Amino acid sequence: MYDAGDLMKFGFPMAFTATVLSWAILEYGEQMKEVKELKHTQDSVKWITDYLINAHPSENVLYIQVGDPDLDHKCWQRPEEMTESRPLTQVNVSYPGTEVAAETAAAMASASLVFKKINATYSKILLKHAQQLFHFADTYRGSYSISVPQVQEFYNSSGYTDELLWAASWLYLATKDHSYLGYVTEQYGNVFANWGSPSWFSWDNKLAGTHVLLSRLSFFGTEDITGAEHLGLQMYRRTAEAIMCELLPDSPTATSHRTHGGLLWVSEWNVLQYSVASAFLALVYSDYMLSSHTSTLYCAGKLYNPMDLRNFAILQANYALGNNPVNMSYLVGHGSNYPQYVHHRGASIPIEANTGCSDGFKWLNSSDPNPNVAMGALVGGPFLNETYIDSRNNSMQNEPTTYNSAFFAGLLSGLVTTSSVVRSFA
């Protein structure tokens, strides 16, 4: 349940991991089933949502963190043998945390759709928690970065309005309750959605994901929609189109945030989060276009087709898998040249080692490769000049995260077949 290479349980990125994995299942579950990974992915979602259910003991209380990050960073231990203090941190009506409560609502709502046909009782439990958490998030608005200042150094939030739209979108898809659709369109679309302004999809900013997700309703329709709701959905779709036009490398409005080898490069910290997240969105949008028989995407005077978006997604995936200037696979365990010194406590310490808190740092600083392979972990990725330093102390480039892996699981699943027929989430 740890979000990255440390032993902290941060609820905000972990809930986002569950939301992304659920979306990946809902879009590409048939492909996952074909390669015998659907059950594994469903189990991964449930592992997270079981924890989130326990973290939500009452309507307006959510435990968002287990452990003290300052103490955690002073220890280097295997998770099975940790000795550090594990204090709990919560948000509530006095100390609100709108973004983390709303993201947890999104995780619960999206997961309720995943389990609707295979575990109806569990699905209903998830949906009840999702509705309660959204009400808590929306009624008692306030940033968890203010209520819990300690998180600012680790998962500082840039704002919570994106999470409110993201959660309400998933709740509409899970319930078909038009109050949620009205929330994201008539009530708060113009205020919160930054229509017409592309953004990067990440654990901190959900707007790009919301624009693409709600464009699904524009492509395929929804029942009993009002004129205002229809107009709002059109604005989400237009913004999704603007995002796609930024991603396409030869588009007149293409972003310049790329390496020479073609990787979308937004930030030196965990750059692959942005590239694989964008590739996942492009793949999903291309399948929406194909299934709706939408043949072209218009980008400032130039026309593109769904395959152009798919080719962008393939380029990002192949780059991460080793087709790059340094021939490095950034997916641990894949290929013959992948990171050997991943910043990850469990991977770096031998199974038989019995370390205390501080003496475990000899494994962090060891010149030997990790004794355990963090199979399937996607690390942070290269610098803009496409260099990469494989060092355990290089957490900027060499630390894996659960949300990276969630995006990559969705991306690779969608690429199993040449295209995907979009199916209803119901």
Short mmCIF file of N, CA and C in Angstrom, two decimals, residues 97-213:
data_model
loop_
_atom_site.label_atom_id
_atom_site.label_comp_id
_atom_site.label_asym_id
_atom_site.label_seq_id
_atom_site.Cartn_x
_atom_site.Cartn_y
_atom_site.Cartn_z
N GLY A 97 -10.20 18.24 3.96
CA GLY A 97 -9.25 17.85 2.90
C GLY A 97 -10.03 17.52 1.65
N THR A 98 -10.53 18.55 0.99
CA THR A 98 -11.44 18.34 -0.13
C THR A 98 -10.82 17.49 -1.22
N GLU A 99 -9.55 17.77 -1.61
CA GLU A 99 -8.97 17.04 -2.74
C GLU A 99 -8.80 15.56 -2.45
N VAL A 100 -8.35 15.22 -1.24
CA VAL A 100 -8.12 13.81 -0.94
C VAL A 100 -9.45 13.08 -0.72
N ALA A 101 -10.44 13.75 -0.13
CA ALA A 101 -11.75 13.13 0.04
C ALA A 101 -12.43 12.92 -1.32
N ALA A 102 -12.32 13.92 -2.20
CA ALA A 102 -12.93 13.80 -3.52
C ALA A 102 -12.23 12.74 -4.36
N GLU A 103 -10.90 12.68 -4.29
CA GLU A 103 -10.19 11.65 -5.04
C GLU A 103 -10.55 10.25 -4.53
N THR A 104 -10.72 10.12 -3.23
CA THR A 104 -11.14 8.83 -2.68
C THR A 104 -12.56 8.49 -3.13
N ALA A 105 -13.40 9.50 -3.24
CA ALA A 105 -14.75 9.29 -3.79
C ALA A 105 -14.67 8.81 -5.23
N ALA A 106 -13.78 9.41 -6.02
CA ALA A 106 -13.60 8.98 -7.41
C ALA A 106 -13.13 7.54 -7.48
N ALA A 107 -12.20 7.18 -6.59
CA ALA A 107 -11.71 5.80 -6.56
C ALA A 107 -12.83 4.83 -6.24
N MET A 108 -13.63 5.16 -5.24
CA MET A 108 -14.74 4.28 -4.83
C MET A 108 -15.80 4.18 -5.94
N ALA A 109 -16.13 5.30 -6.56
CA ALA A 109 -17.16 5.29 -7.60
C ALA A 109 -16.72 4.51 -8.83
N SER A 110 -15.49 4.75 -9.27
CA SER A 110 -15.00 4.03 -10.46
C SER A 110 -14.86 2.54 -10.16
N ALA A 111 -14.38 2.21 -8.96
CA ALA A 111 -14.26 0.79 -8.59
C ALA A 111 -15.62 0.13 -8.45
N SER A 112 -16.63 0.89 -8.06
CA SER A 112 -17.98 0.30 -7.97
C SER A 112 -18.45 -0.20 -9.33
N LEU A 113 -18.03 0.50 -10.39
CA LEU A 113 -18.37 0.04 -11.75
C LEU A 113 -17.58 -1.21 -12.12
N VAL A 114 -16.34 -1.29 -11.66
CA VAL A 114 -15.51 -2.48 -11.94
C VAL A 114 -16.15 -3.72 -11.35
N PHE A 115 -16.69 -3.61 -10.12
CA PHE A 115 -17.20 -4.78 -9.41
C PHE A 115 -18.71 -4.95 -9.52
N LYS A 116 -19.37 -4.11 -10.29
CA LYS A 116 -20.83 -4.11 -10.35
C LYS A 116 -21.40 -5.46 -10.76
N LYS A 117 -20.76 -6.11 -11.74
CA LYS A 117 -21.29 -7.36 -12.27
C LYS A 117 -20.66 -8.60 -11.63
N ILE A 118 -19.57 -8.41 -10.91
CA ILE A 118 -18.89 -9.59 -10.36
C ILE A 118 -19.00 -9.66 -8.83
N ASN A 119 -19.35 -8.56 -8.20
CA ASN A 119 -19.53 -8.55 -6.74
C ASN A 119 -20.44 -7.37 -6.40
N ALA A 120 -21.75 -7.59 -6.63
CA ALA A 120 -22.71 -6.49 -6.51
C ALA A 120 -22.76 -5.90 -5.11
N THR A 121 -22.63 -6.75 -4.10
CA THR A 121 -22.68 -6.26 -2.72
C THR A 121 -21.52 -5.31 -2.44
N TYR A 122 -20.34 -5.72 -2.85
CA TYR A 122 -19.15 -4.88 -2.65
C TYR A 122 -19.28 -3.59 -3.45
N SER A 123 -19.81 -3.67 -4.65
CA SER A 123 -20.00 -2.50 -5.49
C SER A 123 -20.90 -1.48 -4.79
N LYS A 124 -21.96 -1.93 -4.16
CA LYS A 124 -22.88 -1.03 -3.46
C LYS A 124 -22.22 -0.38 -2.25
N ILE A 125 -21.37 -1.14 -1.57
CA ILE A 125 -20.63 -0.59 -0.43
C ILE A 125 -19.71 0.53 -0.91
N LEU A 126 -19.01 0.28 -1.99
CA LEU A 126 -18.11 1.28 -2.55
C LEU A 126 -18.87 2.54 -2.94
N LEU A 127 -20.02 2.35 -3.57
CA LEU A 127 -20.78 3.51 -4.03
C LEU A 127 -21.30 4.34 -2.87
N LYS A 128 -21.70 3.67 -1.80
CA LYS A 128 -22.17 4.41 -0.61
C LYS A 128 -21.03 5.26 -0.04
N HIS A 129 -19.85 4.68 0.07
CA HIS A 129 -18.70 5.45 0.55
C HIS A 129 -18.38 6.61 -0.39
N ALA A 130 -18.47 6.35 -1.68
CA ALA A 130 -18.17 7.40 -2.66
C ALA A 130 -19.11 8.59 -2.50
N GLN A 131 -20.39 8.32 -2.34
CA GLN A 131 -21.37 9.40 -2.21
C GLN A 131 -21.16 10.18 -0.91
N GLN A 132 -20.87 9.45 0.16
CA GLN A 132 -20.62 10.13 1.43
C GLN A 132 -19.36 11.00 1.35
N LEU A 133 -18.33 10.46 0.75
CA LEU A 133 -17.07 11.19 0.66
C LEU A 133 -17.18 12.42 -0.22
N PHE A 134 -17.95 12.32 -1.30
CA PHE A 134 -18.13 13.49 -2.15
C PHE A 134 -18.90 14.58 -1.40
N HIS A 135 -19.92 14.18 -0.68
CA HIS A 135 -20.68 15.15 0.11
C HIS A 135 -19.78 15.82 1.14
N PHE A 136 -18.95 15.04 1.80
CA PHE A 136 -17.99 15.58 2.77
C PHE A 136 -17.03 16.55 2.09
N ALA A 137 -16.49 16.13 0.96
CA ALA A 137 -15.51 16.96 0.24
C ALA A 137 -16.11 18.28 -0.21
N ASP A 138 -17.34 18.23 -0.71
CA ASP A 138 -17.97 19.42 -1.28
C ASP A 138 -18.55 20.34 -0.21
N THR A 139 -19.05 19.74 0.86
CA THR A 139 -19.69 20.55 1.91
C THR A 139 -18.67 21.27 2.77
N TYR A 140 -17.60 20.58 3.11
CA TYR A 140 -16.57 21.16 3.97
C TYR A 140 -15.32 21.39 3.13
N ARG A 141 -15.37 22.45 2.34
CA ARG A 141 -14.28 22.70 1.39
C ARG A 141 -13.06 23.30 2.09
N GLY A 142 -11.92 22.75 1.74
CA GLY A 142 -10.66 23.23 2.26
C GLY A 142 -9.56 22.28 1.83
N SER A 143 -8.39 22.82 1.59
CA SER A 143 -7.29 22.00 1.09
C SER A 143 -6.62 21.22 2.21
N TYR A 144 -6.32 19.98 1.92
CA TYR A 144 -5.61 19.18 2.91
C TYR A 144 -4.19 19.68 3.10
N SER A 145 -3.64 20.39 2.13
CA SER A 145 -2.31 20.95 2.28
C SER A 145 -2.28 22.05 3.35
N ILE A 146 -3.41 22.66 3.60
CA ILE A 146 -3.52 23.66 4.67
C ILE A 146 -3.85 22.99 5.99
N SER A 147 -4.77 22.02 5.94
CA SER A 147 -5.16 21.32 7.17
C SER A 147 -4.03 20.45 7.71
N VAL A 148 -3.24 19.87 6.81
CA VAL A 148 -2.13 19.00 7.20
C VAL A 148 -0.86 19.53 6.53
N PRO A 149 -0.26 20.60 7.05
CA PRO A 149 0.87 21.24 6.37
C PRO A 149 2.03 20.30 6.06
N GLN A 150 2.16 19.23 6.81
CA GLN A 150 3.27 18.30 6.61
C GLN A 150 3.28 17.70 5.21
N VAL A 151 2.10 17.58 4.57
CA VAL A 151 2.04 16.95 3.25
C VAL A 151 2.62 17.85 2.16
N GLN A 152 2.81 19.12 2.46
CA GLN A 152 3.27 20.04 1.43
C GLN A 152 4.62 19.64 0.85
N GLU A 153 5.44 18.98 1.64
CA GLU A 153 6.76 18.58 1.18
C GLU A 153 6.74 17.32 0.32
N PHE A 154 5.60 16.61 0.35
CA PHE A 154 5.56 15.31 -0.30
C PHE A 154 4.50 15.23 -1.40
N TYR A 155 3.24 15.44 -1.04
CA TYR A 155 2.17 15.45 -2.04
C TYR A 155 1.33 16.71 -1.85
N ASN A 156 1.96 17.83 -2.11
CA ASN A 156 1.29 19.12 -1.97
C ASN A 156 0.26 19.31 -3.07
N SER A 157 -0.91 19.74 -2.71
CA SER A 157 -1.99 19.92 -3.68
C SER A 157 -2.00 21.34 -4.23
N SER A 158 -2.20 21.46 -5.53
CA SER A 158 -2.29 22.78 -6.16
C SER A 158 -3.72 23.32 -6.12
N GLY A 159 -4.66 22.54 -5.61
CA GLY A 159 -6.06 22.97 -5.55
C GLY A 159 -6.98 21.77 -5.55
N TYR A 160 -8.24 22.00 -5.21
CA TYR A 160 -9.16 20.87 -5.09
C TYR A 160 -10.34 20.90 -6.07
N THR A 161 -10.47 21.95 -6.86
CA THR A 161 -11.63 22.01 -7.74
C THR A 161 -11.60 20.93 -8.82
N ASP A 162 -10.40 20.55 -9.27
CA ASP A 162 -10.30 19.49 -10.27
C ASP A 162 -10.77 18.16 -9.72
N GLU A 163 -10.44 17.89 -8.45
CA GLU A 163 -10.89 16.63 -7.85
C GLU A 163 -12.41 16.60 -7.67
N LEU A 164 -13.01 17.76 -7.37
CA LEU A 164 -14.47 17.79 -7.25
C LEU A 164 -15.14 17.43 -8.58
N LEU A 165 -14.65 17.97 -9.68
CA LEU A 165 -15.21 17.64 -10.99
C LEU A 165 -14.95 16.18 -11.35
N TRP A 166 -13.75 15.72 -11.08
CA TRP A 166 -13.36 14.33 -11.37
C TRP A 166 -14.25 13.34 -10.61
N ALA A 167 -14.45 13.61 -9.32
CA ALA A 167 -15.29 12.73 -8.51
C ALA A 167 -16.74 12.76 -8.96
N ALA A 168 -17.26 13.96 -9.21
CA ALA A 168 -18.66 14.07 -9.65
C ALA A 168 -18.87 13.37 -10.99
N SER A 169 -17.87 13.42 -11.86
CA SER A 169 -17.97 12.73 -13.16
C SER A 169 -18.10 11.23 -12.96
N TRP A 170 -17.26 10.68 -12.11
CA TRP A 170 -17.32 9.23 -11.85
C TRP A 170 -18.62 8.85 -11.14
N LEU A 171 -19.09 9.73 -10.25
CA LEU A 171 -20.35 9.43 -9.58
C LEU A 171 -21.53 9.46 -10.55
N TYR A 172 -21.49 10.36 -11.52
CA TYR A 172 -22.55 10.34 -12.53
C TYR A 172 -22.51 9.03 -13.32
N LEU A 173 -21.33 8.63 -13.74
CA LEU A 173 -21.21 7.39 -14.51
C LEU A 173 -21.65 6.18 -13.69
N ALA A 174 -21.43 6.22 -12.38
CA ALA A 174 -21.77 5.08 -11.52
C ALA A 174 -23.24 5.07 -11.13
N THR A 175 -23.88 6.24 -11.06
CA THR A 175 -25.25 6.32 -10.55
C THR A 175 -26.28 6.74 -11.58
N LYS A 176 -25.85 7.47 -12.61
CA LYS A 176 -26.74 8.13 -13.57
C LYS A 176 -27.63 9.16 -12.90
N ASP A 177 -27.23 9.63 -11.74
CA ASP A 177 -27.92 10.69 -11.01
C ASP A 177 -27.54 12.03 -11.67
N HIS A 178 -28.52 12.71 -12.24
CA HIS A 178 -28.23 13.92 -13.00
C HIS A 178 -27.76 15.09 -12.15
N SER A 179 -27.88 14.96 -10.85
CA SER A 179 -27.34 16.05 -10.02
C SER A 179 -25.83 16.13 -10.17
N TYR A 180 -25.18 14.99 -10.39
CA TYR A 180 -23.73 14.98 -10.59
C TYR A 180 -23.36 15.54 -11.96
N LEU A 181 -24.18 15.23 -12.97
CA LEU A 181 -23.92 15.77 -14.30
C LEU A 181 -24.13 17.28 -14.29
N GLY A 182 -25.17 17.72 -13.60
CA GLY A 182 -25.40 19.14 -13.48
C GLY A 182 -24.26 19.85 -12.74
N TYR A 183 -23.69 19.16 -11.78
CA TYR A 183 -22.57 19.72 -11.01
C TYR A 183 -21.39 20.04 -11.92
N VAL A 184 -21.05 19.11 -12.83
CA VAL A 184 -19.86 19.30 -13.66
C VAL A 184 -20.13 20.17 -14.89
N THR A 185 -21.40 20.42 -15.18
CA THR A 185 -21.72 21.23 -16.35
C THR A 185 -22.30 22.58 -15.93
N GLU A 186 -23.58 22.63 -15.58
CA GLU A 186 -24.24 23.90 -15.29
C GLU A 186 -23.68 24.62 -14.06
N GLN A 187 -23.46 23.86 -12.98
CA GLN A 187 -23.06 24.49 -11.72
C GLN A 187 -21.61 24.98 -11.71
N TYR A 188 -20.71 24.08 -12.02
CA TYR A 188 -19.30 24.38 -11.79
C TYR A 188 -18.39 24.18 -13.00
N GLY A 189 -18.94 23.79 -14.13
CA GLY A 189 -18.10 23.59 -15.30
C GLY A 189 -17.34 24.85 -15.69
N ASN A 190 -18.07 25.93 -15.81
CA ASN A 190 -17.46 27.19 -16.25
C ASN A 190 -16.51 27.77 -15.21
N VAL A 191 -16.73 27.39 -13.94
CA VAL A 191 -15.94 27.94 -12.84
C VAL A 191 -14.67 27.12 -12.59
N PHE A 192 -14.81 25.79 -12.64
CA PHE A 192 -13.72 24.91 -12.22
C PHE A 192 -12.95 24.24 -13.35
N ALA A 193 -13.55 24.10 -14.55
CA ALA A 193 -13.00 23.18 -15.55
C ALA A 193 -11.91 23.78 -16.44
N ASN A 194 -11.72 25.09 -16.39
CA ASN A 194 -10.73 25.73 -17.28
C ASN A 194 -10.94 25.30 -18.74
N TRP A 195 -12.18 25.37 -19.18
CA TRP A 195 -12.51 24.98 -20.56
C TRP A 195 -11.62 25.73 -21.55
N GLY A 196 -11.12 25.01 -22.51
CA GLY A 196 -10.29 25.59 -23.55
C GLY A 196 -8.81 25.65 -23.21
N SER A 197 -8.45 25.29 -21.97
CA SER A 197 -7.04 25.37 -21.54
C SER A 197 -6.51 23.97 -21.24
N PRO A 198 -5.67 23.42 -22.10
CA PRO A 198 -5.11 22.09 -21.85
C PRO A 198 -4.25 22.06 -20.60
N SER A 199 -4.19 20.90 -19.97
CA SER A 199 -3.36 20.72 -18.77
C SER A 199 -2.77 19.31 -18.80
N TRP A 200 -1.88 19.03 -17.86
CA TRP A 200 -1.24 17.72 -17.79
C TRP A 200 -1.92 16.86 -16.74
N PHE A 201 -2.22 15.64 -17.09
CA PHE A 201 -2.89 14.69 -16.19
C PHE A 201 -1.87 14.11 -15.23
N SER A 202 -2.18 14.18 -13.93
CA SER A 202 -1.26 13.68 -12.93
C SER A 202 -2.00 13.43 -11.62
N TRP A 203 -1.29 12.94 -10.61
CA TRP A 203 -1.90 12.72 -9.30
C TRP A 203 -2.42 14.03 -8.70
N ASP A 204 -1.87 15.16 -9.12
CA ASP A 204 -2.25 16.44 -8.55
C ASP A 204 -3.31 17.16 -9.37
N ASN A 205 -3.38 16.92 -10.66
CA ASN A 205 -4.30 17.65 -11.53
C ASN A 205 -5.10 16.66 -12.37
N LYS A 206 -6.39 16.62 -12.13
CA LYS A 206 -7.26 15.63 -12.79
C LYS A 206 -8.04 16.21 -13.96
N LEU A 207 -7.82 17.50 -14.29
CA LEU A 207 -8.66 18.14 -15.30
C LEU A 207 -8.55 17.46 -16.67
N ALA A 208 -7.34 17.14 -17.13
CA ALA A 208 -7.22 16.51 -18.45
C ALA A 208 -7.97 15.19 -18.49
N GLY A 209 -7.86 14.41 -17.41
CA GLY A 209 -8.60 13.15 -17.35
C GLY A 209 -10.09 13.38 -17.36
N THR A 210 -10.54 14.42 -16.66
CA THR A 210 -11.97 14.73 -16.62
C THR A 210 -12.48 15.15 -17.99
N HIS A 211 -11.72 15.95 -18.71
CA HIS A 211 -12.13 16.38 -20.05
C HIS A 211 -12.29 15.17 -20.98
N VAL A 212 -11.35 14.25 -20.94
CA VAL A 212 -11.43 13.07 -21.81
C VAL A 212 -12.56 12.14 -21.35
N LEU A 213 -12.67 11.93 -20.04
CA LEU A 213 -13.72 11.05 -19.53
C LEU A 213 -15.11 11.56 -19.90
#
